[in-house]
XYZ file of N, CA and C in Angstrom:
360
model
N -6.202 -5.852 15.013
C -6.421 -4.960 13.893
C -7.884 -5.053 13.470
N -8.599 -3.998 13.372
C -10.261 -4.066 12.534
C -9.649 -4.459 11.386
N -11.096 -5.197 10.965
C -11.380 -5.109 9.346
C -11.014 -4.154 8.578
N -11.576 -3.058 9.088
C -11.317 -1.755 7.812
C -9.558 -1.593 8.023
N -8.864 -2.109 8.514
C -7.432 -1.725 9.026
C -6.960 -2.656 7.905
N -7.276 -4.143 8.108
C -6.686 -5.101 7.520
C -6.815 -4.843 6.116
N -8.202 -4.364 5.596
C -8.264 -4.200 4.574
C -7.393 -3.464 3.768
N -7.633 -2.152 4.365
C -6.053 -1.369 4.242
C -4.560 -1.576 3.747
N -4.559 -2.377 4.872
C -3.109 -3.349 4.755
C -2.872 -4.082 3.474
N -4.129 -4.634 3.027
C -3.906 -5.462 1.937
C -4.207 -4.581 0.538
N -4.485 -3.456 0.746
C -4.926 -2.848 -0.324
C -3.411 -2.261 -0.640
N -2.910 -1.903 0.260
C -1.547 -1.564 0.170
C -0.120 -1.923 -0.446
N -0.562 -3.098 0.491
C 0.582 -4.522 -0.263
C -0.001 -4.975 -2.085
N -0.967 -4.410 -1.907
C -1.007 -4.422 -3.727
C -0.484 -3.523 -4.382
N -0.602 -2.052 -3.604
C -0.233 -1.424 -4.727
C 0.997 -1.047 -4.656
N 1.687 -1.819 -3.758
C 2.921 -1.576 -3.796
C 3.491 -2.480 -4.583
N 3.272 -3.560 -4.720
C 3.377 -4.912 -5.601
C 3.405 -4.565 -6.789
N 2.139 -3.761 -7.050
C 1.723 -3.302 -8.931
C 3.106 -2.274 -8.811
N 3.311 -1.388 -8.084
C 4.242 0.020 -8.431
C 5.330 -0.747 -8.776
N 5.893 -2.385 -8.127
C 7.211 -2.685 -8.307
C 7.091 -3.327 -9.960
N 6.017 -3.753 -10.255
C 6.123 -4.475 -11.606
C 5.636 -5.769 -11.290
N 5.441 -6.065 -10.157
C 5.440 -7.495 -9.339
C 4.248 -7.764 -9.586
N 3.870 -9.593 -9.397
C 2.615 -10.035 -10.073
C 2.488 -10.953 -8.651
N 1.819 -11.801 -8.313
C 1.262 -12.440 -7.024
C 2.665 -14.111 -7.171
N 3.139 -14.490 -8.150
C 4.079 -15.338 -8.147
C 5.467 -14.607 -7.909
N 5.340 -13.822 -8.766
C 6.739 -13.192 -8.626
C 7.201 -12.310 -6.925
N 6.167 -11.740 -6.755
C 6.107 -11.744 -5.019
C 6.125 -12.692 -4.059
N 5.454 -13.654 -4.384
C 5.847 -15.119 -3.793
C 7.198 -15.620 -3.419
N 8.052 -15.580 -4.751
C 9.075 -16.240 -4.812
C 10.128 -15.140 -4.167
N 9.898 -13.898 -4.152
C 10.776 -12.765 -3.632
C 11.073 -13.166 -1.789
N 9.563 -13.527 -1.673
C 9.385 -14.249 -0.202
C 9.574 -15.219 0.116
N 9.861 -15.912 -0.916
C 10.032 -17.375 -0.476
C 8.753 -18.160 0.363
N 7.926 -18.031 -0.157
C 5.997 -18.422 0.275
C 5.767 -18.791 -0.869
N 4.433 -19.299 -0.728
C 3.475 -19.866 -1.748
C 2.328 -19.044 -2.348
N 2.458 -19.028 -3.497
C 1.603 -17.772 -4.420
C 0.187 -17.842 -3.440
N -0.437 -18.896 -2.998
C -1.921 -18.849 -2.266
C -1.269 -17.830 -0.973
N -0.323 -17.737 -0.370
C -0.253 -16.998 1.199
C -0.176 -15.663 0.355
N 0.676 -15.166 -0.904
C 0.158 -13.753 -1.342
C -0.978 -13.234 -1.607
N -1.974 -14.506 -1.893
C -3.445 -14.306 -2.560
C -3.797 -13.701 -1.177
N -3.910 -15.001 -0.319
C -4.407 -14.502 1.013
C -3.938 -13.333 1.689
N -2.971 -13.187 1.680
C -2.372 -11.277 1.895
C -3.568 -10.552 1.227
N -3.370 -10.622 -0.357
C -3.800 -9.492 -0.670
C -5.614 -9.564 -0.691
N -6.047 -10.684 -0.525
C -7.310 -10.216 -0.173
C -8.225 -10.025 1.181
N -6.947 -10.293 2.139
C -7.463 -9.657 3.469
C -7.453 -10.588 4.475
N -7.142 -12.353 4.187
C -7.821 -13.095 4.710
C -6.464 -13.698 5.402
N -5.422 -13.288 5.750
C -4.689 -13.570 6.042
C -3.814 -12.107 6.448
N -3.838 -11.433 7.872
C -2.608 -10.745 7.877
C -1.365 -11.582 8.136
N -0.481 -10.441 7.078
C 1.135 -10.654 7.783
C 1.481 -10.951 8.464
N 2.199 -11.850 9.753
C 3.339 -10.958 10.276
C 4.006 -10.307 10.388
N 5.058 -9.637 11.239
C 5.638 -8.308 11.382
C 6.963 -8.841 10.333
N 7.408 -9.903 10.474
C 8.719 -10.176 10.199
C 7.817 -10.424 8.342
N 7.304 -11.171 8.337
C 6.424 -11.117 6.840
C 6.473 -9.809 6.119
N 6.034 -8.855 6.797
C 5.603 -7.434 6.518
C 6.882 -6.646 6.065
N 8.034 -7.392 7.029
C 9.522 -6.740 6.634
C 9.985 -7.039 5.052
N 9.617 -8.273 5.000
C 10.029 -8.737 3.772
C 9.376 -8.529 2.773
N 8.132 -8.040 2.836
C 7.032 -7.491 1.795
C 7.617 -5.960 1.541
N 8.021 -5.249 2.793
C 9.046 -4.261 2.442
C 9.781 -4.085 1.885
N 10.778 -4.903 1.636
C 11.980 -4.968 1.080
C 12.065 -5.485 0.194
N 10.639 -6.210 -0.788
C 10.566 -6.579 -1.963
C 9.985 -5.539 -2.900
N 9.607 -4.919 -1.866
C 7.920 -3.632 -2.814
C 8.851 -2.890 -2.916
N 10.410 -2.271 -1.829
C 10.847 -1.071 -1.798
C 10.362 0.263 -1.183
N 9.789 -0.171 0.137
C 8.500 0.667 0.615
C 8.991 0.450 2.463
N 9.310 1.622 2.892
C 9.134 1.560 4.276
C 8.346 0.584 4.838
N 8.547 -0.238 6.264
C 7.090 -0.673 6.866
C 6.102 0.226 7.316
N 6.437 1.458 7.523
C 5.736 1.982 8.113
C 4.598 2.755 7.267
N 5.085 2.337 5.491
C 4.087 2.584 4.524
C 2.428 1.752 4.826
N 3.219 0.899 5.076
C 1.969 -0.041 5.005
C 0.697 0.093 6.639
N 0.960 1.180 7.323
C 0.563 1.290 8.413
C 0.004 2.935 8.307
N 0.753 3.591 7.704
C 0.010 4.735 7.387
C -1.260 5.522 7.166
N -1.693 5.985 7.869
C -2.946 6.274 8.126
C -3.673 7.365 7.221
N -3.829 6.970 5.705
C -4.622 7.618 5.090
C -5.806 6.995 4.175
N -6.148 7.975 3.303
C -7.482 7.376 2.661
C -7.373 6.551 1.280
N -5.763 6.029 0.963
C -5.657 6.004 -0.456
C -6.754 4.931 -0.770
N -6.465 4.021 -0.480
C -7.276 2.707 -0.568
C -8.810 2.838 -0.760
N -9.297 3.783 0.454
C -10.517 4.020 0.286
C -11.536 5.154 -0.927
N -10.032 5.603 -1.243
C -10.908 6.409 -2.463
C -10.739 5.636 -3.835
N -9.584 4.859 -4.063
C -9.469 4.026 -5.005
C -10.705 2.919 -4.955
N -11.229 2.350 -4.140
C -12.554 1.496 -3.834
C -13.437 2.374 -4.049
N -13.831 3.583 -4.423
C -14.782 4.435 -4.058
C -14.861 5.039 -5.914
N -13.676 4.653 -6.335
C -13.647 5.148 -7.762
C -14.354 4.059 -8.566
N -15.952 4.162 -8.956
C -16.351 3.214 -9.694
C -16.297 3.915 -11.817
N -15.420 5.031 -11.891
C -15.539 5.090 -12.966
C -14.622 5.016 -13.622
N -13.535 4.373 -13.066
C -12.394 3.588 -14.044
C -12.963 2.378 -14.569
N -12.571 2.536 -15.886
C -12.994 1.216 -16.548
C -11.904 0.196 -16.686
N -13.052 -0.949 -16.749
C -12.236 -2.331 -16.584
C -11.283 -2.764 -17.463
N -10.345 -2.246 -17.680
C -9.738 -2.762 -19.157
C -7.903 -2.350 -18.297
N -7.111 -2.749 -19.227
C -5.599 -2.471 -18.488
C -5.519 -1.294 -18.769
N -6.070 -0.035 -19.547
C -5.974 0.840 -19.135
C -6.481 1.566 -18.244
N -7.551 0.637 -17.747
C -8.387 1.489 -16.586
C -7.599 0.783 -15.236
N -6.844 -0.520 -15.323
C -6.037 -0.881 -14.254
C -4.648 0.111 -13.944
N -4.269 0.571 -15.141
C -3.057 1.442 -14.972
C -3.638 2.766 -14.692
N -4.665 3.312 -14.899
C -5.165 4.952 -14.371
C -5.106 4.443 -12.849
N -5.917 2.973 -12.509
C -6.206 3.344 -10.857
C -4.699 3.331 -10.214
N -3.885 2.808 -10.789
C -3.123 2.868 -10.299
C -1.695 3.783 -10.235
N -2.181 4.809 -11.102
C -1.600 6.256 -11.168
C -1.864 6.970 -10.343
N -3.427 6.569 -10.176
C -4.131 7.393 -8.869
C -3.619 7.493 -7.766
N -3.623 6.213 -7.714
C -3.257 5.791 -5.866
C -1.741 6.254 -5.907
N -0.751 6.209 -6.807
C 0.498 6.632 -6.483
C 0.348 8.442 -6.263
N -0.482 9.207 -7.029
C -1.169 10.224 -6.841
C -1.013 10.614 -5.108
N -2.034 9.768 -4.859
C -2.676 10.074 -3.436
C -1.859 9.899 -2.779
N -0.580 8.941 -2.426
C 0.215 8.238 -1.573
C 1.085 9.319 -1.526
N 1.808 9.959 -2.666
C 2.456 10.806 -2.887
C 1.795 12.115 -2.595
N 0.770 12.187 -2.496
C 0.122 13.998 -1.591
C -0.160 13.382 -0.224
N -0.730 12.318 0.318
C 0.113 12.170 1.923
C 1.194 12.337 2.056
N 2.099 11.637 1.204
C 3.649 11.937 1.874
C 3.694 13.221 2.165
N 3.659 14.281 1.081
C 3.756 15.581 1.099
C 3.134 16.068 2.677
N 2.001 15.690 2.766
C 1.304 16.430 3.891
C 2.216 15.991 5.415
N 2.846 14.891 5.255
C 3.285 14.178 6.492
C 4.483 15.234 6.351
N 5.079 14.905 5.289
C 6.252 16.193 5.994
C 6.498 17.364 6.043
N 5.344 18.287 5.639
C 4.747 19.099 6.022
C 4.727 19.390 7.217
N 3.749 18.508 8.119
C 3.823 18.204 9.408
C 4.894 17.940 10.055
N 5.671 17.127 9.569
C 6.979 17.297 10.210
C 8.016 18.137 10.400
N 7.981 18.848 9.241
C 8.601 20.146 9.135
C 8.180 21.361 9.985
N 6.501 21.507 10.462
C 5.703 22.452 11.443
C 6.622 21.558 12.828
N 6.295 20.630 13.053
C 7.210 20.110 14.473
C 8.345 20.542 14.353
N 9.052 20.795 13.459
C 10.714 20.791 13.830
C 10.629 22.140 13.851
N 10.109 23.053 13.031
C 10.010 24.549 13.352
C 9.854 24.727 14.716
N 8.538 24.062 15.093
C 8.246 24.862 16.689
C 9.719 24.407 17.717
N 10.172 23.305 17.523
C 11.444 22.624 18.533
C 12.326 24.002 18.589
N 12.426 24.760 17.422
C 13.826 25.407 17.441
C 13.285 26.693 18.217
C-alpha cells in the first residue's frame, strides 16, 4: 500500500469511529486491542490487517470495502484549513466528510445502475 493509500485508510477509520460516537478507548475495547494499536491505526503508523479491518467494520458499522474506496473524502477534509479549532469546528468537519462519503456513494451507484442498464 503507498503512503497516500495508508493515509487514507486511517483517515477513514476515524471518521468512521467519530460517525459511531466512538472515542480511541472505546474502539479499543470493541476490538479487544490496546488503545496505543488504535492510536497507531489512526495515525498511519500501523496498517490493519485484513481480519483487523473486519472488525473495525463491524464496530464502525461500515462495509470493508468502505475503507478501500477510492475517493477524495479525506483529502479535501485535510485541504479544509478554514474550519476552526473548537468542537464546533470538529463537528462541521465532520458533517463534511459524511457530506462527501455520502455524494460518492451516490455516484457509485449511479455507476452501477449505468452497468446494469447496459447488461439488459
Amino acid at each position: 500500500m503507498t503512503e497516500k493509500k495508508i493515509n487514507e485508510l486511517a483517515k477513514k477509520i476515524k471518521i468512521a469511529m467519530l460517525e459511531m460516537g466512538l472515542n480511541q478507548a472505546s474502539l479499543a475495547k470493541k476490538l479487544g486491542v490496546k488503545q496505543n494499536s488504535v492510536s497507531r491505526y489512526l495515525s498511519g503508523q500501523v496498517n490493519p490487517k485484513i481480519k483487523m479491518l473486519e472488525k473495525i467494520a463491524l464496530a464502525t458499522n461500515k462495509p470493508v470495502n468502505y475503507f478501500f474506496a477510492d475517493d477524495s473524502v479525506t483529502q479535501n477534509i485535510k485541504g479544509n484549513h478554514n474550519v476552526q479549532q473548537n468542537t464546533n469546528g470538529q463537528e462541521l468537519e465532520l458533517i463534511k466528510a459524511k457530506m462527501e462519503v455520502l455524494q460518492k456513494t451516490l455516484e457509485n451507484f449511479e455507476l452501477r445502475l449505468k452497468l446494469l442498464e447496459k447488461k439488459k
